[in-house]
Coordinates of C-alpha atoms in Angstrom, one line a residue:
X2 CA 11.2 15.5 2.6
X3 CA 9.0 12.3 2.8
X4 CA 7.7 10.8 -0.5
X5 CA 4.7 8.6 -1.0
X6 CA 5.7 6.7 -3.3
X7 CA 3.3 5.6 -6.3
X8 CA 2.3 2.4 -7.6
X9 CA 4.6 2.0 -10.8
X10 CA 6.8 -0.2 -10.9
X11 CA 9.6 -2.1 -13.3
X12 CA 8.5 -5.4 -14.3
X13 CA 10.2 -8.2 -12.2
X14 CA 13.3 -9.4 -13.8
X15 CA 13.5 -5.9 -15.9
X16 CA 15.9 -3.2 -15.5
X17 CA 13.5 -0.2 -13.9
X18 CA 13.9 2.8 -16.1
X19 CA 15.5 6.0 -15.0
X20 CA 12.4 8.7 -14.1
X21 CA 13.4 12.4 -13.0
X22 CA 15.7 12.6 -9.8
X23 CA 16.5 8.6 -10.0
X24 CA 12.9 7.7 -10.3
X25 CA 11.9 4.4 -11.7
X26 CA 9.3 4.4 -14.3
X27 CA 6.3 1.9 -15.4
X28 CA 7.4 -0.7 -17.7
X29 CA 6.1 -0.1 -21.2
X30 CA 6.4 -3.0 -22.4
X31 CA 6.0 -3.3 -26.2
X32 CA 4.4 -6.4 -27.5
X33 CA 1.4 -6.4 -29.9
X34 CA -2.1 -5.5 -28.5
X35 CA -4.8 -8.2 -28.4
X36 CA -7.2 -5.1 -30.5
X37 CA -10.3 -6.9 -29.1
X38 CA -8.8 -6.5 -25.4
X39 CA -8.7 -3.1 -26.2
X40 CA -11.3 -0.8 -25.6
X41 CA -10.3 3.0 -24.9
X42 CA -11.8 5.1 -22.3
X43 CA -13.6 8.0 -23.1
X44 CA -11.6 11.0 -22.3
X45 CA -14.3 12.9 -20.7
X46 CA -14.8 10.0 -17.8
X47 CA -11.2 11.1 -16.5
X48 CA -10.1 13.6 -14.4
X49 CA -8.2 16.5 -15.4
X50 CA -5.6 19.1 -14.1
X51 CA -4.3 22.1 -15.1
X52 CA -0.5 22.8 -15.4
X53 CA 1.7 25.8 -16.4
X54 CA 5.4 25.9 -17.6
X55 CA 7.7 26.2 -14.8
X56 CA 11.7 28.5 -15.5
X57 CA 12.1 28.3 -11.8
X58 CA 13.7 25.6 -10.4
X59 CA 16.0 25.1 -7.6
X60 CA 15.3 26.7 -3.8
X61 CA 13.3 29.5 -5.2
X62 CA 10.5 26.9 -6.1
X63 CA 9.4 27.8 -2.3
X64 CA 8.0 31.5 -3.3
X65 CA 5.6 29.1 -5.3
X66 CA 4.7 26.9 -2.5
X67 CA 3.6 30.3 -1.0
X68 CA 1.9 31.1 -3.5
X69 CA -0.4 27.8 -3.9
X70 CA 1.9 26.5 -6.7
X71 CA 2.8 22.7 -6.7
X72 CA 6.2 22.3 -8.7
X73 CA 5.7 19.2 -10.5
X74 CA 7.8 17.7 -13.7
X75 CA 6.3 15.3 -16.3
X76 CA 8.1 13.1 -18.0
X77 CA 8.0 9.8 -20.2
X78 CA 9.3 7.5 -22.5
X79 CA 10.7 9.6 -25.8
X80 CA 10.3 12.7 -24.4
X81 CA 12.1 15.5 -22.8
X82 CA 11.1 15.9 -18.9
X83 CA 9.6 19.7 -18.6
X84 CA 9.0 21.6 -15.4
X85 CA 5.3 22.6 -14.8
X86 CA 3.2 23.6 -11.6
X87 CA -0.3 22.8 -10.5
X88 CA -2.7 24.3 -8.5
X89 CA -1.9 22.6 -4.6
X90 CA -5.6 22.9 -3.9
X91 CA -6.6 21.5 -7.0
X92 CA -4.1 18.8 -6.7
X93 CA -5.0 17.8 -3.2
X94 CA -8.8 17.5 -4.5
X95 CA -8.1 15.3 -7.3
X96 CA -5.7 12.8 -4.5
X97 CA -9.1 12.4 -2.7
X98 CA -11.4 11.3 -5.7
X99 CA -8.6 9.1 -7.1
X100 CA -7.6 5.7 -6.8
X101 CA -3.7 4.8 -7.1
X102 CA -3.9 4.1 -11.5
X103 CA -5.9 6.9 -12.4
X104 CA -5.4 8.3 -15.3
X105 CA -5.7 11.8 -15.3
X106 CA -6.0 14.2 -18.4
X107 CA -3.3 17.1 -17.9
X108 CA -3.4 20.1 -20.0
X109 CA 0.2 22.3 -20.2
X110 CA -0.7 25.9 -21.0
X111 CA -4.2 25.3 -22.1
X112 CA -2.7 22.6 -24.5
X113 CA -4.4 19.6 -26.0
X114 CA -4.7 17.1 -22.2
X115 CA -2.4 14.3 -22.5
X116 CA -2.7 11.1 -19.9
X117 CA -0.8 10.8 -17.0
X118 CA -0.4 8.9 -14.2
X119 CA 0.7 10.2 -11.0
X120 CA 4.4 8.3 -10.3
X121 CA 5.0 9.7 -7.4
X122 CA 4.5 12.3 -4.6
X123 CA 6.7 14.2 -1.9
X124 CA 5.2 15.1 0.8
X125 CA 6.4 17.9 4.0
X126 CA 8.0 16.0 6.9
X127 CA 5.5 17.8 9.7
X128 CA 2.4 18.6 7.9
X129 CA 2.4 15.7 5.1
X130 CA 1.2 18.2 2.5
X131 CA 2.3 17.4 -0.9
X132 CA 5.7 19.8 -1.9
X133 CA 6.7 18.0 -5.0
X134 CA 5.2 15.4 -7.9
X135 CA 5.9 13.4 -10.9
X136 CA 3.8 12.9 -13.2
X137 CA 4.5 9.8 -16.3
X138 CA 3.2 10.5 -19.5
X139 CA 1.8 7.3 -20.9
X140 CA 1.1 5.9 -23.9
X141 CA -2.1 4.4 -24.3
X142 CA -1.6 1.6 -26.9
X143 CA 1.8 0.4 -24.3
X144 CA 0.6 -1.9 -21.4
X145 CA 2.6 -0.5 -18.1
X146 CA 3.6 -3.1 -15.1
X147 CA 2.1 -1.3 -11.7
X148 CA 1.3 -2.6 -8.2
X149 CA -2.6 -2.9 -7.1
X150 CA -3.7 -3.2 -3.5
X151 CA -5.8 -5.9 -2.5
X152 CA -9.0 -5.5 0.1
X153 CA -10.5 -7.9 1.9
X154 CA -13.9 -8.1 2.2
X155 CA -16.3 -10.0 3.8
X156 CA -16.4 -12.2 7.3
X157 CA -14.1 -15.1 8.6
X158 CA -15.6 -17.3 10.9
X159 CA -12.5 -18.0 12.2
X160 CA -12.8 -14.2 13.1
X161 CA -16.1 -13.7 14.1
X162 CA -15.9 -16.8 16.4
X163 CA -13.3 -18.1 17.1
X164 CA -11.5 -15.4 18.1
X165 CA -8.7 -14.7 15.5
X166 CA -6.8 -11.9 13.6
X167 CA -6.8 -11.6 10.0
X168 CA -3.2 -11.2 9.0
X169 CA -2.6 -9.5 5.4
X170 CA 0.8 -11.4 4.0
X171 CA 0.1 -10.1 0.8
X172 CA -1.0 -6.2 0.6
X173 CA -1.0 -5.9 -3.2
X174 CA 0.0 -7.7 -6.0
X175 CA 1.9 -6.9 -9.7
X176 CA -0.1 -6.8 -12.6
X177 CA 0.0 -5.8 -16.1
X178 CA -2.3 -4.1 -18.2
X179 CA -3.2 -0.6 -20.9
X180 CA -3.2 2.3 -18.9
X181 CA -7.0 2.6 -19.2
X182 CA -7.2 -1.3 -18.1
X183 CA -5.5 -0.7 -14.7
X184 CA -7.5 -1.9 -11.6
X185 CA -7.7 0.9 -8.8
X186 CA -7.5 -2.5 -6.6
X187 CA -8.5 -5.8 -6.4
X188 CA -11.2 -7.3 -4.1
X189 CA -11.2 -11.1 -2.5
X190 CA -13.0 -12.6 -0.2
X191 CA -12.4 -14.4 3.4
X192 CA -14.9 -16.0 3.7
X193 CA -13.2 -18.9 3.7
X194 CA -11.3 -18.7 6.4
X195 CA -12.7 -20.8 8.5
X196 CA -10.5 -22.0 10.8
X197 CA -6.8 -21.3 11.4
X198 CA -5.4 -23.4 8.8
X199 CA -6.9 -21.8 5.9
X200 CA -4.9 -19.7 3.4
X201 CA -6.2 -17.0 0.5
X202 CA -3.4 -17.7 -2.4
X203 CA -2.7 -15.7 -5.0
X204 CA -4.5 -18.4 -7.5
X205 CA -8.0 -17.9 -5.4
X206 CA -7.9 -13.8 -7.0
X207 CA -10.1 -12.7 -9.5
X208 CA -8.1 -11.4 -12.2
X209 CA -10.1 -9.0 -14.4
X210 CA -9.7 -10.6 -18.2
X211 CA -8.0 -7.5 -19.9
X212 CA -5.2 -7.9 -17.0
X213 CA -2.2 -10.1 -16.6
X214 CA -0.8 -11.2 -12.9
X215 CA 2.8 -11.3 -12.4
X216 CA 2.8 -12.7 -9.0
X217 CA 3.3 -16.2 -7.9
X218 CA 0.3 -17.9 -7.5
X219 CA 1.3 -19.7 -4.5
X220 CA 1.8 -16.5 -2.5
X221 CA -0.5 -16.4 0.7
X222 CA -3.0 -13.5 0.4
X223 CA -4.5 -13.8 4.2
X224 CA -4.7 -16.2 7.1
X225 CA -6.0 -16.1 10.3
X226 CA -4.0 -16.1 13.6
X227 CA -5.1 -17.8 16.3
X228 CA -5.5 -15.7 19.7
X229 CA -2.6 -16.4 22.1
X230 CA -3.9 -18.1 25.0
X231 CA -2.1 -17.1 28.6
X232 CA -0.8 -19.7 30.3
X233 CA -2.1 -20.4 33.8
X234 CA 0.3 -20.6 36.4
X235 CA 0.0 -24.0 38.4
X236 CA -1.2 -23.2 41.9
X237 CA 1.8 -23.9 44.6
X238 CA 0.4 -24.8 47.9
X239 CA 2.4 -21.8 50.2
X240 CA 4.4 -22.9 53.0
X241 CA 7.6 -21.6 55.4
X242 CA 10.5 -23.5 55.0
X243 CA 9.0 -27.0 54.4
X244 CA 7.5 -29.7 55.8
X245 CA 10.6 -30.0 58.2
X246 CA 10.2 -26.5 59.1
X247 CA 6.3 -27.1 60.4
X248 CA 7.2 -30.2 62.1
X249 CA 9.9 -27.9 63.4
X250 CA 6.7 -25.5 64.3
X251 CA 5.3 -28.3 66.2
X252 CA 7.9 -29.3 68.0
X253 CA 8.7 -26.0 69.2
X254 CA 4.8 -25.8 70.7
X255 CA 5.3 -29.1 72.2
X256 CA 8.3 -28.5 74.4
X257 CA 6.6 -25.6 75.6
X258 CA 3.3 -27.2 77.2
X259 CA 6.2 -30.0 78.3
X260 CA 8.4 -27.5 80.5
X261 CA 5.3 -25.9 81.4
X262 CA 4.1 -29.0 82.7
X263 CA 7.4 -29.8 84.5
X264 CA 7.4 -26.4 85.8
X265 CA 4.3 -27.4 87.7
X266 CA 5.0 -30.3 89.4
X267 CA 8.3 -28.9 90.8

């Protein structure tokens, strides 16, 4: 099966946590939380789902495939990983309408909703329908260490014309933040790229306040490459053999309007 994976990841230079099946986990990382940086998000802006205790495991999790059932596991730091299903449908709704760090408000049973975040997904081979997802409980006072895509916006000159392709170097960067402080992604701008030897670094982002960047601030974001020019081929003047060859050709004429001519008088 293919997985796409999701956006948590251990904190460089920290040893990832174990998730189910080998998975690495976010990075709760527990340090005392700046209260005035803190602002929590009001349950009913997030979305929710709707899962139900899961005995099968195994193979036999196909009949629930069939039957519109997603297996699914959630799991966390302190607890015990339980096996739960969600509706595929509902599931495959809530993928469209959702960025990468959504937190999502999943209910077990008709239980009190708890906030997850959806770790990772596996998805069929042939058909890329989802077959299989984790889902980490968080813990909303813990800041988690995830990856956030960037998107350029805007035009380059250098682009528009001159002629050249915007190359991403940099496709998203490492950031942490509380779970309801994680960017969906980050925006910046080429509009500076105005010729073919300007960069976008890491250092020219705009950093929401509430968030901190683990990447290195001298990493190139974008550049523009300059459009490959083909090389003209110098134009060779086309001849037989060589000059020798024509004077050869000459000759050759020559000696035939000579015996020609002795041909006459005899």
């Amino acid at each position: 099966m293919g997985r796409s994976r999701g956006t948590l990841a251990a904190r460089s230079g920290a040893s990832p946590l174990p998730g189910p099946a080998g998975e690495s986990q976010p990075d709760p990382t527990n340090r005392p939380i700046d209260t005035k940086r803190f602002h929590a998000m009001s349950t009913a802006a997030r979305p929710t789902l709707a899962a139900e205790h899961r005995e099968i495991t195994g193979k036999a999790v196909s009949r629930l495939r069939k039957a519109g059932k997603l297996p699914a596991v959630v799991y966390g730091p302190g607890i015990e990983s339980s096996n739960v299903t969600v509706d595929t449908h509902e599931f495959e709704l809530l993928r469209r309408h959702t960025g990468p760090n959504t937190l999502v408000d999943l209910s077990v049973d008709g239980k009190k909703a708890k906030p997850v975040l959806i770790n990772s997904v596996q998805v069929h081979p042939v058909d890329r329908r989802p077959v299989h997802i984790d889902l980490f409980l968080v813990q909303m006072t813990t800041e988690l260490t995830v990856d956030v895509p960037l998107v350029a916006v805007g035009e380059s000159v250098a682009i528009t014309q001159l002629g050249g392709t915007l190359l991403h170097l940099t496709e998203s960067v490492k950031v942490k933040a509380l779970p309801d402080h994680l960017p969906q992604s980050i925006e910046y701008s080429i509009e500076s790229l105005v010729d073919f030897d300007a960069s976008v670094h890491v250092r020219d982002l705009t950093i929401p306040g509430d968030v901190t960047l683990l990447n290195d601030l001298d990493d190139v974001v974008a550049k523009v490459q300059a459009p490959r020019v083909a090389e003209e081929e110098p134009v060779v003047a086309e001849v037989g053999e060589g000059a020798p060859a024509d004077e050869a050709g000459s000759d050759s004429g020559s000696g035939s309007g000579d015996n020609s001519g002795d041909s006459s008088e005899g």
